[in-house]
């Protein structure tokens, strides 16, 4: 069965974790006479593509006339590595079974065309539903031309994110903290607002997982002055972009650091989304606060909602998870996925397509 | 095993559903020589007690020397029926195994004492954790001297109960509606505030389940005038108590209906709780709105939180489920129980004891 071998390729792709960064996760399996000759995957950003990882493991004799199962369409352009299509043709691969065509504008069906033009039999769309889930952010970015946006919040049963007093309130438990570190590692940019910066002084780093390309840190501010004393412009742990409404004397001082950028503009959710497009950040994790979240809901720029629900109640003075900018329409989500983290409940809901 | 027979008694007790009203649900099993002779339960408010239901099924000969398993301590006082203890002694029951002593002040260990004084061997506390769950509201009412209070809300993923506009917003789905009907049937009083009355014009009735003693309907109001045009003072479906801050000309007119009561006072959550004690309402379901809920959280008069979570988001202008009166302390709950109602999630959390 084609799907049996494609499942192996999917399993291979997952081995990369988040190390492929802005590249998609891709797995490949080389098959001849109904047996697997080799399995491989794209290990990390800048490393060999899955097709090459597989070909390296076999002799030219073995490769000739074999069938390659690969989760994503082989590339046809010179990027960090030479195009895989050429190498597959040169190796005498007879048939290529593809999970999903590559939505990247530099590939987009051209890999398949190249293979067919060179006498390789190509089947596409094998297990495409499963394969697509390997790279939801990458697929979304290149098909929708905007980043995948996830709103994340830690809240009480009554929907509050802090006590309402201007100091940090610890809502969720340690298991939720660990889980939110894993969550951060899957994003290329993390966004907070000014109040979250000043009250929480967060680092927004992935502390529990070593990362070659940590998510960039975005902060929406009136001006950069308030950022001066905060950790994320001082720790050098990841790039920090200060999205300011007004220029300030502190701008120049801050930009002296290679890791800090100051941009002046009207930073609506749409403008932030556009910045992500320009910078190639495929995914944006909006960590708060309540007003930033409301802005993204109002702009309908929400693809996913993740909340860590703690079994407590703060009551009427607590700050709601989402407050401020009114939305003109309700957003509709698929049935949430649930996971227990001790006594905290993680609730994950993906926006319903076409709504 | 003692617990095997007690489990049968628990299963019997559950057969009554909510029909026992202000009486506890009680099951009983009569055992002789290791075999069950009869099983019975308290069927409905005012009906035979479980002990009598069992004795009716056997001959005097069979009863003599038998062991009775009963989930709750047999009563020792003349209420709607003669005391069970006397009947058990008269029948020559040799041993009584009790799940839980009755917290009702008219029993409270006196049943056990009566049995012992008359030569019956008594064992107490058999499966007490399981048995206690048969009557959480009853137990709470008589041990804490206040009603069991459940806050119920239908909310979006972002914790909103309506769009913020002064009209009804439908949040939850039909399966949640059906479930909330079942929920209402388990309560002796239901409370709403003035805004919920005027915006939703609710009936607060249990429409899907026939009930001899439907929950009374409580509304907190400035004055009774606004209630005049609303269904719950006109439909005669259940008693309605209008808890008003100020007297009004409409009071007399409304009280002409046998089902409508007007009380003038300062209706804090504590005062409402006290009214329940005086009236013998063991359980109170607070259905909203947001300010009433906040009042009960602030007063720490919350025993249970039930929310129906719909997979939608309303955004920054939506009304939070709980808003208004500030609480001085967070309330802590046990790990919630979850149930799917289609794509809605019902989340039920019971307050942690001693917190």
mmCIF file of C-alpha atoms in Angstrom, chain B residues 7 20 50 93 109 134 149 174 235 329 336 345:
data_model
loop_
_atom_site.group_PDB
_atom_site.id
_atom_site.type_symbol
_atom_site.label_atom_id
_atom_site.label_comp_id
_atom_site.label_asym_id
_atom_site.label_seq_id
_atom_site.Cartn_x
_atom_site.Cartn_y
_atom_site.Cartn_z
ATOM 1 C CA UNK B 7 -22.915 -0.906 46.561
ATOM 2 C CA UNK B 20 -36.868 12.862 46.856
ATOM 3 C CA UNK B 50 -35.915 2.932 52.079
ATOM 4 C CA UNK B 93 -33.316 -6.912 62.515
ATOM 5 C CA UNK B 109 -26.553 9.871 65.536
ATOM 6 C CA UNK B 134 -25.619 10.586 46.774
ATOM 7 C CA UNK B 149 -24.210 27.207 45.682
ATOM 8 C CA UNK B 174 -28.753 22.461 21.897
ATOM 9 C CA UNK B 235 -46.668 31.799 33.893
ATOM 10 C CA UNK B 329 -9.029 36.050 47.786
ATOM 11 C CA UNK B 336 -12.518 19.869 36.904
ATOM 12 C CA UNK B 345 -17.405 21.408 26.545
#
